[in-house]
Coordinates of C-alpha atoms in Angstrom, one line a residue:
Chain A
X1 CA 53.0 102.1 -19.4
X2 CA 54.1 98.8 -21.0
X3 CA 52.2 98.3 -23.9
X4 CA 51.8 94.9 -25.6
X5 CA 50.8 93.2 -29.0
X6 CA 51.3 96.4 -30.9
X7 CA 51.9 96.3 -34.4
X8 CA 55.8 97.0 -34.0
X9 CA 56.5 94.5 -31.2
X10 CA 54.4 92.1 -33.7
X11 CA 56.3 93.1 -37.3
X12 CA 59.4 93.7 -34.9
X13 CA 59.7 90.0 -34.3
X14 CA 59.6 89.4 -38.0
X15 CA 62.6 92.1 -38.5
X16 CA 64.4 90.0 -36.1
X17 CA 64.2 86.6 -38.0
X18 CA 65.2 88.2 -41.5
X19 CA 68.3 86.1 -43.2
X20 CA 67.4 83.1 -41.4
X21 CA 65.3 79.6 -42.0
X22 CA 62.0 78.6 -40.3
X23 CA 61.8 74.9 -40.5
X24 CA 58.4 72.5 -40.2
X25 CA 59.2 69.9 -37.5
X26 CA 57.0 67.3 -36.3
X27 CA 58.5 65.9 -32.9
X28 CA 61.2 68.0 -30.1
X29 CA 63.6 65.7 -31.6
X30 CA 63.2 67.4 -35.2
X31 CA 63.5 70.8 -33.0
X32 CA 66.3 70.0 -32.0
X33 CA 67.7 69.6 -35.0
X34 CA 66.8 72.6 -36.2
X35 CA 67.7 74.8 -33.7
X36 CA 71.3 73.2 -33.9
X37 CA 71.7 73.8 -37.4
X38 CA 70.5 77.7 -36.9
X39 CA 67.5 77.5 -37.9
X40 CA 66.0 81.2 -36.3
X41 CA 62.3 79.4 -35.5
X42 CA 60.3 76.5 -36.0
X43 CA 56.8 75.6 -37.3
X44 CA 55.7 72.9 -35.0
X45 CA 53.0 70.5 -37.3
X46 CA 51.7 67.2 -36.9
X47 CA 52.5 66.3 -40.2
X48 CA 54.4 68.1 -43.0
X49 CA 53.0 69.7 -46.0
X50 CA 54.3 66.8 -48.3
X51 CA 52.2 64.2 -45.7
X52 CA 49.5 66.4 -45.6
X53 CA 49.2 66.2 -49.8
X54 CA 49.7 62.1 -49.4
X55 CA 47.0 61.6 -46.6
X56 CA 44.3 64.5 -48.1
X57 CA 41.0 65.0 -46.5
X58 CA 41.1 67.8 -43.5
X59 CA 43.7 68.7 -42.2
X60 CA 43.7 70.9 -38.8
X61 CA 46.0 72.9 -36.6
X62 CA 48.2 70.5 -34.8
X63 CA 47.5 68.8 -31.4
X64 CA 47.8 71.5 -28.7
X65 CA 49.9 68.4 -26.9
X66 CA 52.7 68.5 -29.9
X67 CA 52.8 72.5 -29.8
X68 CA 54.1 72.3 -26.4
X69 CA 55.9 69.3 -26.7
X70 CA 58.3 71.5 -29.3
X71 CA 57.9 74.2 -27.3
X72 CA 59.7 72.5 -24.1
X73 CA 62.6 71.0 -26.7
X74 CA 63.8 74.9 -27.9
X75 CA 64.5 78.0 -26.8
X76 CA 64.1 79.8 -30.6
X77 CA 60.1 80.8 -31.4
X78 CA 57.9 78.3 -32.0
X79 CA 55.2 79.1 -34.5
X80 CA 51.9 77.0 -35.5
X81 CA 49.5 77.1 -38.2
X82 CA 45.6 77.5 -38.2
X83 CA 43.5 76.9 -41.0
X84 CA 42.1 80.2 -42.9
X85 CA 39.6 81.9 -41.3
X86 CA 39.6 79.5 -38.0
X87 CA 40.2 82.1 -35.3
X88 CA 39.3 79.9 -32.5
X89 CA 42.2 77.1 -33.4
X90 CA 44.2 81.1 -33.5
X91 CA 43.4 81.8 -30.2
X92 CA 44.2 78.6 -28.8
X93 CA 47.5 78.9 -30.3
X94 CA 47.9 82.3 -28.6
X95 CA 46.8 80.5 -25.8
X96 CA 49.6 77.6 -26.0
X97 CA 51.9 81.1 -26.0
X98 CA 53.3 80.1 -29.7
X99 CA 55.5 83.1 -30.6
X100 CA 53.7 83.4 -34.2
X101 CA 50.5 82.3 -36.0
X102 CA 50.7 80.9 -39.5
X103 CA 47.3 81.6 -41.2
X104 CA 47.8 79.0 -43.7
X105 CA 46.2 77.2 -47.0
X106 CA 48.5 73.9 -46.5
X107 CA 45.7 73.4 -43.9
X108 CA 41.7 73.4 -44.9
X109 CA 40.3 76.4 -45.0
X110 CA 37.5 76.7 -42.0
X111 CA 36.4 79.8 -44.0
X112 CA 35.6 80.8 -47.9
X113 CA 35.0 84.2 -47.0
X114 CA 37.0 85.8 -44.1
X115 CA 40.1 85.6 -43.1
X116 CA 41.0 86.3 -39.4
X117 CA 40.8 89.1 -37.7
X118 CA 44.2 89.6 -36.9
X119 CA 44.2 92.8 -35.1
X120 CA 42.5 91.2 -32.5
X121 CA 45.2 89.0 -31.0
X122 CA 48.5 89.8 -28.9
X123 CA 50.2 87.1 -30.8
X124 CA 51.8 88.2 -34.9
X125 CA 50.2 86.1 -37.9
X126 CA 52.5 85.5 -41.1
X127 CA 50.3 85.0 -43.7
X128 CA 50.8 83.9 -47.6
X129 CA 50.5 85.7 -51.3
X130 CA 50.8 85.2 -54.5
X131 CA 51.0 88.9 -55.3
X132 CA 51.0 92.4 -53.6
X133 CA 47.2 92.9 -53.6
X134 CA 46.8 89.7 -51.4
X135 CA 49.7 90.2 -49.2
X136 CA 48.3 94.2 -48.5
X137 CA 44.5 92.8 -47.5
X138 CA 46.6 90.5 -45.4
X139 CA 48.5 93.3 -44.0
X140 CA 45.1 95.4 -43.7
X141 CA 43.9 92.6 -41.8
X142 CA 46.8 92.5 -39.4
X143 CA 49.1 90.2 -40.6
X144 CA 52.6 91.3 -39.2
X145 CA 54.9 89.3 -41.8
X146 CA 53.8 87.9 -45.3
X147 CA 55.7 85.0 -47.1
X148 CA 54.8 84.0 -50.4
X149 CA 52.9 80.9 -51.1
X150 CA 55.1 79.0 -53.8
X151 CA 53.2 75.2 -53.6
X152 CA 53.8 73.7 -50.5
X153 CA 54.4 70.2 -50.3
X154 CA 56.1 69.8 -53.9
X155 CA 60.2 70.4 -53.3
X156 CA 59.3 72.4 -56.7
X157 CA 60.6 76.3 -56.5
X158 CA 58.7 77.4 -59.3
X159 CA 55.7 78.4 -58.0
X160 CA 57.8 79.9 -55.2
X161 CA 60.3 82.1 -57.6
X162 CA 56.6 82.9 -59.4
X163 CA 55.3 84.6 -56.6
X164 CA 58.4 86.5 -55.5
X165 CA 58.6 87.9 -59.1
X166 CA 55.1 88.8 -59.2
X167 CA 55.6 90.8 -55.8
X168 CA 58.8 92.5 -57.1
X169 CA 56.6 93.1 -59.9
X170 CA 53.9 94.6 -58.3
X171 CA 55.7 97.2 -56.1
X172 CA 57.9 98.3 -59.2
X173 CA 54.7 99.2 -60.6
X174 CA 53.3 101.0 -57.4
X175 CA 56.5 102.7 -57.4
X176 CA 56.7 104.1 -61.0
X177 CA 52.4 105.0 -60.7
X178 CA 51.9 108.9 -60.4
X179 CA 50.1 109.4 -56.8
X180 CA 46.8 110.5 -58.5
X181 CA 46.8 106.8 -60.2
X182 CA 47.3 105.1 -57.2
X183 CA 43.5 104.9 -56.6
X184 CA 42.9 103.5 -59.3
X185 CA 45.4 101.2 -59.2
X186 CA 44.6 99.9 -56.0
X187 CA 41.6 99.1 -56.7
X188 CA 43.1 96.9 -59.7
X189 CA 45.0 95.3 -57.3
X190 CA 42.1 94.6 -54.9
X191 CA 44.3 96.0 -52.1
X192 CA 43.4 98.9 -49.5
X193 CA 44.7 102.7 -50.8
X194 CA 46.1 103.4 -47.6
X195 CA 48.4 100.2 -47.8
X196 CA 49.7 100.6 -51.8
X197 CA 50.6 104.4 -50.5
X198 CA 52.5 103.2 -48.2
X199 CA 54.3 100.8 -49.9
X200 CA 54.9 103.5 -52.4
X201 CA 56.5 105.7 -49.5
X202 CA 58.9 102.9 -48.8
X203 CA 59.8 101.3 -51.7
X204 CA 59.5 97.8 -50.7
X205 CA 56.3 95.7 -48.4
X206 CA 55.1 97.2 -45.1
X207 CA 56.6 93.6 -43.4
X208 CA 59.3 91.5 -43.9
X209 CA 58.2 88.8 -46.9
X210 CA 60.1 85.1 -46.6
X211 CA 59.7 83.1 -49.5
X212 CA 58.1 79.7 -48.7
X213 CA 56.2 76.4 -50.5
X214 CA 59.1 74.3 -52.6
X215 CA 62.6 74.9 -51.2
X216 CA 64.6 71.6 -51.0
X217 CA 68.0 72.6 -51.9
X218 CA 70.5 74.9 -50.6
X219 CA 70.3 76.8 -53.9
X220 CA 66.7 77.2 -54.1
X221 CA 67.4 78.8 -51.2
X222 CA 70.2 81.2 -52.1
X223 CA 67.8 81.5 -55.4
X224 CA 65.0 83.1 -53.4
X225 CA 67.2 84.9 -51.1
X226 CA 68.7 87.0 -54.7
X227 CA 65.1 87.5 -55.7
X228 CA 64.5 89.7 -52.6
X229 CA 62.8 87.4 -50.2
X230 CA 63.6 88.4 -46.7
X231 CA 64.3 84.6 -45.4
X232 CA 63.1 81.2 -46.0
X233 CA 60.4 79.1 -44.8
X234 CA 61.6 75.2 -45.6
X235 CA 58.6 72.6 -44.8
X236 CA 58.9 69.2 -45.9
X237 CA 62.3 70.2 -47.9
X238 CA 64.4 69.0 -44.6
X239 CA 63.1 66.4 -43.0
X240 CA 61.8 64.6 -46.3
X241 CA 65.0 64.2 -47.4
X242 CA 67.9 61.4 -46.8
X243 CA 70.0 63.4 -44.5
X244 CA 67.8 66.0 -42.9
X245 CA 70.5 67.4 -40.3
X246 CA 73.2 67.9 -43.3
X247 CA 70.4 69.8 -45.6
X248 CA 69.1 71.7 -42.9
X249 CA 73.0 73.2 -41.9
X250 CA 73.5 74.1 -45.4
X251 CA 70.2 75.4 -46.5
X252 CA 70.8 78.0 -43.3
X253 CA 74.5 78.7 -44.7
X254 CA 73.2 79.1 -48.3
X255 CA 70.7 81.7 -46.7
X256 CA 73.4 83.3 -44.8
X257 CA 75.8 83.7 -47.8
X258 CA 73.3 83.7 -50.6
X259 CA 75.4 86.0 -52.4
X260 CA 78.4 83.8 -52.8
X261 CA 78.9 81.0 -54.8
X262 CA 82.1 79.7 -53.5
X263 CA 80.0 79.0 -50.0
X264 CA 77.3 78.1 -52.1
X265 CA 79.1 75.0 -53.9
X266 CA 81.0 74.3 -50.6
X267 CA 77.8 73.9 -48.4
X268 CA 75.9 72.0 -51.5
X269 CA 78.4 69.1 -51.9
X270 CA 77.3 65.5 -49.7
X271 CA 74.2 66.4 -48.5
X272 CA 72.2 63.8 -49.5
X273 CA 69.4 63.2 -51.8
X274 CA 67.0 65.9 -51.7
X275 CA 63.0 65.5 -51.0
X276 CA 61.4 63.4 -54.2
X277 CA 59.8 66.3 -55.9
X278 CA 56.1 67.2 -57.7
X279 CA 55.7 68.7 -61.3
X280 CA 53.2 71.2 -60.8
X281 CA 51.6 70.2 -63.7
X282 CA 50.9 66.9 -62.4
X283 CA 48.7 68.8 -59.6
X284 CA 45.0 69.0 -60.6
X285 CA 43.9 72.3 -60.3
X286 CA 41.9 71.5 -57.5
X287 CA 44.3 70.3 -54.9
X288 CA 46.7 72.9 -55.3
X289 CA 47.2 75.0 -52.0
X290 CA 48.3 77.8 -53.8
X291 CA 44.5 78.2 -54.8
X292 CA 43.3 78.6 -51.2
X293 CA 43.1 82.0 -49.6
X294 CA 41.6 85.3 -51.7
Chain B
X1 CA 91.9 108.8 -41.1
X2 CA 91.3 111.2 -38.6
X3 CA 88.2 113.2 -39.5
X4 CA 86.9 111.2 -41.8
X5 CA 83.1 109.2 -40.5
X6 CA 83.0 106.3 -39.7
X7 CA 83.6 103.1 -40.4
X8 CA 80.7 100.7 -38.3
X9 CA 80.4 97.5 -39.3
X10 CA 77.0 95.5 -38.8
X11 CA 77.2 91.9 -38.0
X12 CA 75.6 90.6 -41.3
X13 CA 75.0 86.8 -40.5
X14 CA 71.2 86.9 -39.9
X15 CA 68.6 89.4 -37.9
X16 CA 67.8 92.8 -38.3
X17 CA 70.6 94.3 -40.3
X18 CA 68.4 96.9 -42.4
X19 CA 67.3 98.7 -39.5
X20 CA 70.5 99.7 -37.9
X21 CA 72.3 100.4 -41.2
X22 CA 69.8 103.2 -41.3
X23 CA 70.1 104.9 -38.1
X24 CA 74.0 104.9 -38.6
X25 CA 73.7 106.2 -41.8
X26 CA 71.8 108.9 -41.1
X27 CA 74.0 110.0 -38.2
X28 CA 76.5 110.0 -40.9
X29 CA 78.8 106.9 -40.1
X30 CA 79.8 105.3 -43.2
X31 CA 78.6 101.1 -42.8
X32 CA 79.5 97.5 -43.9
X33 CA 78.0 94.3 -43.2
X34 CA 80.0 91.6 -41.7
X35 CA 79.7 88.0 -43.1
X36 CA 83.7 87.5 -42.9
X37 CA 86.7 87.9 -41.0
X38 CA 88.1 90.3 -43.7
X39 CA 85.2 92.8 -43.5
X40 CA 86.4 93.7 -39.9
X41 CA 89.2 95.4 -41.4
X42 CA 89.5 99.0 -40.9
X43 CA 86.3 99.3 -39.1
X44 CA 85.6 101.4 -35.8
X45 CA 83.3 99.6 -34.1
X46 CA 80.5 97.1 -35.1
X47 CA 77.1 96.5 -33.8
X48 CA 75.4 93.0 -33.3
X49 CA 71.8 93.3 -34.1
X50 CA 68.6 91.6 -32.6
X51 CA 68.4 88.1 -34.3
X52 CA 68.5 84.6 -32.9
X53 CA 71.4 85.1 -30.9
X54 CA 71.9 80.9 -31.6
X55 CA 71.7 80.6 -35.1
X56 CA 73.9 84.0 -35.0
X57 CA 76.7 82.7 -32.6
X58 CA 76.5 78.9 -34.3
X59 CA 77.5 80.9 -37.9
X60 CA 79.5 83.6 -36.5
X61 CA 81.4 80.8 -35.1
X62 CA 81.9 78.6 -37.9
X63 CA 82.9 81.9 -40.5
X64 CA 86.1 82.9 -38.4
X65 CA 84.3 85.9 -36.8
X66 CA 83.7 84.6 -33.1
X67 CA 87.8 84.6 -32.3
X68 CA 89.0 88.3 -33.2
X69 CA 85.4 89.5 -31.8
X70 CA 86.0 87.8 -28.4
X71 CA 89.8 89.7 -28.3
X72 CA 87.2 92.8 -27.4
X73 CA 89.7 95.1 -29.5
X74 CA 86.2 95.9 -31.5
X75 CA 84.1 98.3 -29.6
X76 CA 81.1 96.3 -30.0
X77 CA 77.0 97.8 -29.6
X78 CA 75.3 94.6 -29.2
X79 CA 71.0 95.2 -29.3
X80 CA 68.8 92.2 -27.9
X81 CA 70.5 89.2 -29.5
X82 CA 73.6 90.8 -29.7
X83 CA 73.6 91.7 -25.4
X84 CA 72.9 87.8 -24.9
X85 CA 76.4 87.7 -27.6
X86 CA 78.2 89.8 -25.8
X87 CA 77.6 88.5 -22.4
X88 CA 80.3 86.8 -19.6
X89 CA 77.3 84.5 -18.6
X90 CA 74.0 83.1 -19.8
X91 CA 71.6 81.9 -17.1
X92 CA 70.6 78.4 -17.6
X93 CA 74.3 77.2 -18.7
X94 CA 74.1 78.1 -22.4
X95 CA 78.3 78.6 -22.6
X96 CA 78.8 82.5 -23.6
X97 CA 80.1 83.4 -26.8
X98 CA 81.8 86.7 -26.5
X99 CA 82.3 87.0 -23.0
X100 CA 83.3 90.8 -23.8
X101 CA 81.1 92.2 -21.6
X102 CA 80.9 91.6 -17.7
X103 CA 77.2 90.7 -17.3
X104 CA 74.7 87.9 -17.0
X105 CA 71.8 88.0 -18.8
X106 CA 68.9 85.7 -18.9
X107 CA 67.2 84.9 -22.5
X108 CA 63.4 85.8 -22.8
X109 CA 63.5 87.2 -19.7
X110 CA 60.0 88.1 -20.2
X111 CA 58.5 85.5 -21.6
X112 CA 57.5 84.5 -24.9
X113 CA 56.1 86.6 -28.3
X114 CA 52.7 87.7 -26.3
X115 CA 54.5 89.1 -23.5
X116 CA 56.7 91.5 -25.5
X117 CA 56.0 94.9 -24.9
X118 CA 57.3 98.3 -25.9
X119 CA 57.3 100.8 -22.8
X120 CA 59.2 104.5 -22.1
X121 CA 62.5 104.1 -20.2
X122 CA 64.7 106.6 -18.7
X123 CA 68.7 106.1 -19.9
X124 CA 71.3 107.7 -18.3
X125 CA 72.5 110.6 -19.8
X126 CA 70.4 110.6 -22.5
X127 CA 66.9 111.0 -21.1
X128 CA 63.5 109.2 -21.9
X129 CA 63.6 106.4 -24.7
X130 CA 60.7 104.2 -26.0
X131 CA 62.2 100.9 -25.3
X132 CA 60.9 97.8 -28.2
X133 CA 61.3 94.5 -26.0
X134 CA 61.2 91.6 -28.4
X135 CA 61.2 88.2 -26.6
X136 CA 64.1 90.1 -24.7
X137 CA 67.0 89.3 -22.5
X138 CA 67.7 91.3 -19.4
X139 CA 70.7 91.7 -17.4
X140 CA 70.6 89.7 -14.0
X141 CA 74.6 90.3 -12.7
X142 CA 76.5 93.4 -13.3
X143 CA 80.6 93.0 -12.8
X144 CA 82.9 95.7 -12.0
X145 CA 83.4 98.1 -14.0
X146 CA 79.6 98.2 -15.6
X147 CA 77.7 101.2 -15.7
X148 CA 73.8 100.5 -15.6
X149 CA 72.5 103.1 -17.6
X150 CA 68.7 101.8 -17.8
X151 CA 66.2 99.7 -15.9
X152 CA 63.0 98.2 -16.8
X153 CA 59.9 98.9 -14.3
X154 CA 60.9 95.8 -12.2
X155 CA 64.0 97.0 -11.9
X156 CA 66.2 94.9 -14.1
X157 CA 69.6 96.1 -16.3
X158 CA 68.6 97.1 -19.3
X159 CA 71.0 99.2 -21.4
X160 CA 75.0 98.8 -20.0
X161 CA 78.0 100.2 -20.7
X162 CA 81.6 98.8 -20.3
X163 CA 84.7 101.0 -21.6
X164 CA 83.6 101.2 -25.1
X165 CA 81.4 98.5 -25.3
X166 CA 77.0 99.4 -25.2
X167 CA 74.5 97.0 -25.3
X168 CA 70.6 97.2 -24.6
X169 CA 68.0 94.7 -24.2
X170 CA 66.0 96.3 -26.5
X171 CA 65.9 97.9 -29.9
X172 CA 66.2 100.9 -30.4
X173 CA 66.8 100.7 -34.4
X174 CA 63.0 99.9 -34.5
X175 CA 61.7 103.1 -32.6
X176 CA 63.5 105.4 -35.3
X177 CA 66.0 105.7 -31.8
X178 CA 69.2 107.6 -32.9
X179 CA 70.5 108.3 -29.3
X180 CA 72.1 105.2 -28.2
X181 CA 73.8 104.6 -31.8
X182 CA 75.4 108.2 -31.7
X183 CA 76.5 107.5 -27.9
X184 CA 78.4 104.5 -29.6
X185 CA 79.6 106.1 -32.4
X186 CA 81.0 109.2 -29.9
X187 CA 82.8 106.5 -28.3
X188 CA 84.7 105.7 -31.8
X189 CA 87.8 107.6 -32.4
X190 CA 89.5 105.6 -35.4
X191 CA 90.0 102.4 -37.1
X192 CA 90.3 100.0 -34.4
X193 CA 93.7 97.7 -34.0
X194 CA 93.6 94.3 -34.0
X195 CA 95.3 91.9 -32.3
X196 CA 98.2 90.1 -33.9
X197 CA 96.8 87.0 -35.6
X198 CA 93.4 87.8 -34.3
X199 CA 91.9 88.7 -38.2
X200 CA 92.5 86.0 -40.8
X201 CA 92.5 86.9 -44.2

């Protein structure tokens, strides 16, 4: 009778946290925080994208200890990330009982080929693009929410407000393509037919798409929010800056009221400096996250 | 006014906003999203949709929207997050935020993501719904005066009623459910009057 892990309870949970922030926090105390300041979820890591960048070599899904550590400290969802392609660190994540699954390139990827099955677990995966092709064969894979990659790490929007464009982009097209070029163009796009149809039937992605990798200010945040994204993913953003409590209330107010300015200003003003931030042209091409995933 | 659809507002501060615009629209209700004290003017009713009901009642608090909605003089359909709003009593001693209607709930009654579950239910005067539980409340006390229009299979509150005030533990916006929305909007009979000093500006 009671039917769990389908593919609307999954995407349903992702409906549910639209218009709100999803911060990276390391310890319950940074949890804490977050839930106080409204933050709708949490992405409990061991170390945040910007530390992940400074220490390089391979980084992992996050000790199983810390997962449940942040998930005694709050009662909003806790997600976690597994590397690309790593479906056992998945299913000991659905194991831990975290409320969502990050299939992530700010970890190593455990696999150049395949990403996970997704459709086999119980538990939703949010997974990231750079365009609509890759956030469909996510979405054919069973990825219930997508959030665009933007570079994680940097406190530099641009590769964030690239993406989201390039989605928007990418649907327009779908949307303005005769039916009987649709083929075609999926093909172009590298994504399944059934999934560009669909898209075409709605007007907009299958799932809810946050905007994530770069967001450090308030504005960036309101910036993404009047590009379309769906709601905001901050990771080092808050707790790499000088006053991570005072950045994370008004990054969640600038999310609510993206639309207004007057909030905008208001909720900007004394915050503190914001994370030290990355040109992306200082990133060899070879360490940018972006890169990882197909 | 009198004939004219109407006017539902959607609590717009975060959670799943989209969803329940379209429902109401389609029942022919005319809607407005709520981010301010001065959108609830004029309106009929307004529904609080599944969110974080935390992050919802921290900002709906702090933008001037948590005093004239606790007066009640709103009726109010309040969907997952928005039951745990609307509730006298929170198990665990969370304080309430509304406190318009006379139940206790307890949050993620079920469990966490992997135990959510979508299941058939039978609602009182309206028959068999497909019920969407996501990391859901339930109710756990029922006061006077509150008609239990749904259980789950172990027996717990589900959907309640109270004068002209619904909520459900579910979400019915996501099962293209237009029952439970049109029960609320039969309820509606005109721009609802507030209180006097209860809507700022």
């Amino acid at each position: 009778m009671a039917d769990e892990g389908t593919f609307r309870v999954k995407s349903g949970l992702a409906e549910m946290l639209k218009g709100g922030v999803i911060m990276d926090v390391t310890t319950p105390e940074q949890a804490e925080i977050a839930e106080r300041s409204g933050a709708v979820a949490v992405m409990a890591l061991e170390r945040v994208p910007a530390d992940i960048r400074a220490a390089g070599g391979v980084a992992r899904m996050a000790d199983p200890a810390v997962v449940r550590e942040i998930q005694k400290a709050v009662s909003i969802p806790v997600m976690a990330k597994a590397r690309i392609g790593h479906f056992v660190e998945a299913q000991i994540l659905e194991a831990l009982g975290v409320d969502y699954i990050d299939e992530s390139e700010v970890l190593t990827p455990a696999d150049e080929q395949y990403h996970i099955d997704k459709r086999a677990f119980k538990v939703p995966f949010v997974c990231g693009a750079r365009n609509l092709g890759e956030a469909l064969r996510r979405i054919a894979e069973g990825a219930a929410m997508i959030r665009t990659k933007g570079e994680a790490g940097t406190g530099n929007v641009v590769e964030a407000v690239r993406h989201m464009r390039t989605i928007q982009a990418d649907i327009r097209r779908v949307l303005a393509t005769p039916d009987d070029e649709l083929p075609t163009l999926a093909k172009e796009m590298g994504a399944p037919l059934e999934q560009v149809r669909e898209v075409k039937r709605l007007g907009r992605l299958p799932v809810v798409n946050f905007s994530a990798g770069g967001i450090a200010t308030p504005a960036d945040a309101a910036l993404m929010m009047q590009l379309g994204a769906d709601g905001i993913f901050v990771g080092s953003g808050i707790f790499k800056s000088k006053d991570p409590e005072a950045r994370a209330r008004a990054i969640v107010r600038a999310t609510t009221h993206f639309n207004d300015p007057e909030v905008l200003a208001e909720v900007s003003a004394g915050i503190g400096e914001a994370m030290p931030g990355i040109e992306i042209g200082a990133i060899p091409a070879a360490s940018r996250l972006q890169e990882r995933g197909w | 006014m009198a004939g004219s659809a109407p006017l539902v507002g959607i609590l717009a501060l975060q959670g799943a906003v989209r969803e329940h615009a379209a429902v109401l629209q389609d029942l022919g209700a005319r809607v407005r999203g709520v981010k301010r004290p001065s959108d609830l003017e004029g309106l009929w009713g307004i529904v609080l949709p599944g969110g974080e009901s935390t992050a919802i009642g921290l900002l709906m608090t702090e933008y001037g929207l948590r005093e004239p909605l606790r007066s009640g003089y709103l009726p109010t359909f309040g969907t997952c997050a928005g039951m745990i709003l609307m509730a006298r009593r929170i198990e665990g001693g969370e304080p309430p935020w509304l406190g318009i209607l006379d139940v206790a709930v307890a949050r993620n009654a079920y469990g966490r993501q992997r135990e959510s579950f979508e299941a058939d239910l039978e609602v009182g005067g309206i028959g068999q719904v497909r019920g969407v539980f996501i990391r859901a409340p339930y109710v756990t006390e029922v006061g006077h005066g509150v008609e239990v229009l749904a259980r789950d299979h172990g027996g717990h509150a589900v959907v309640v009623r109270q004068g002209p005030h619904l909520a459900t533990a579910f979400h019915p916006e996501l099962a293209g459910e237009h029952r439970l929305h049109a029960a609320f909007l039969a309820g509606l009979d005109g721009p609802a009057q507030a209180p006097v000093g209860a809507v700022a500006g």
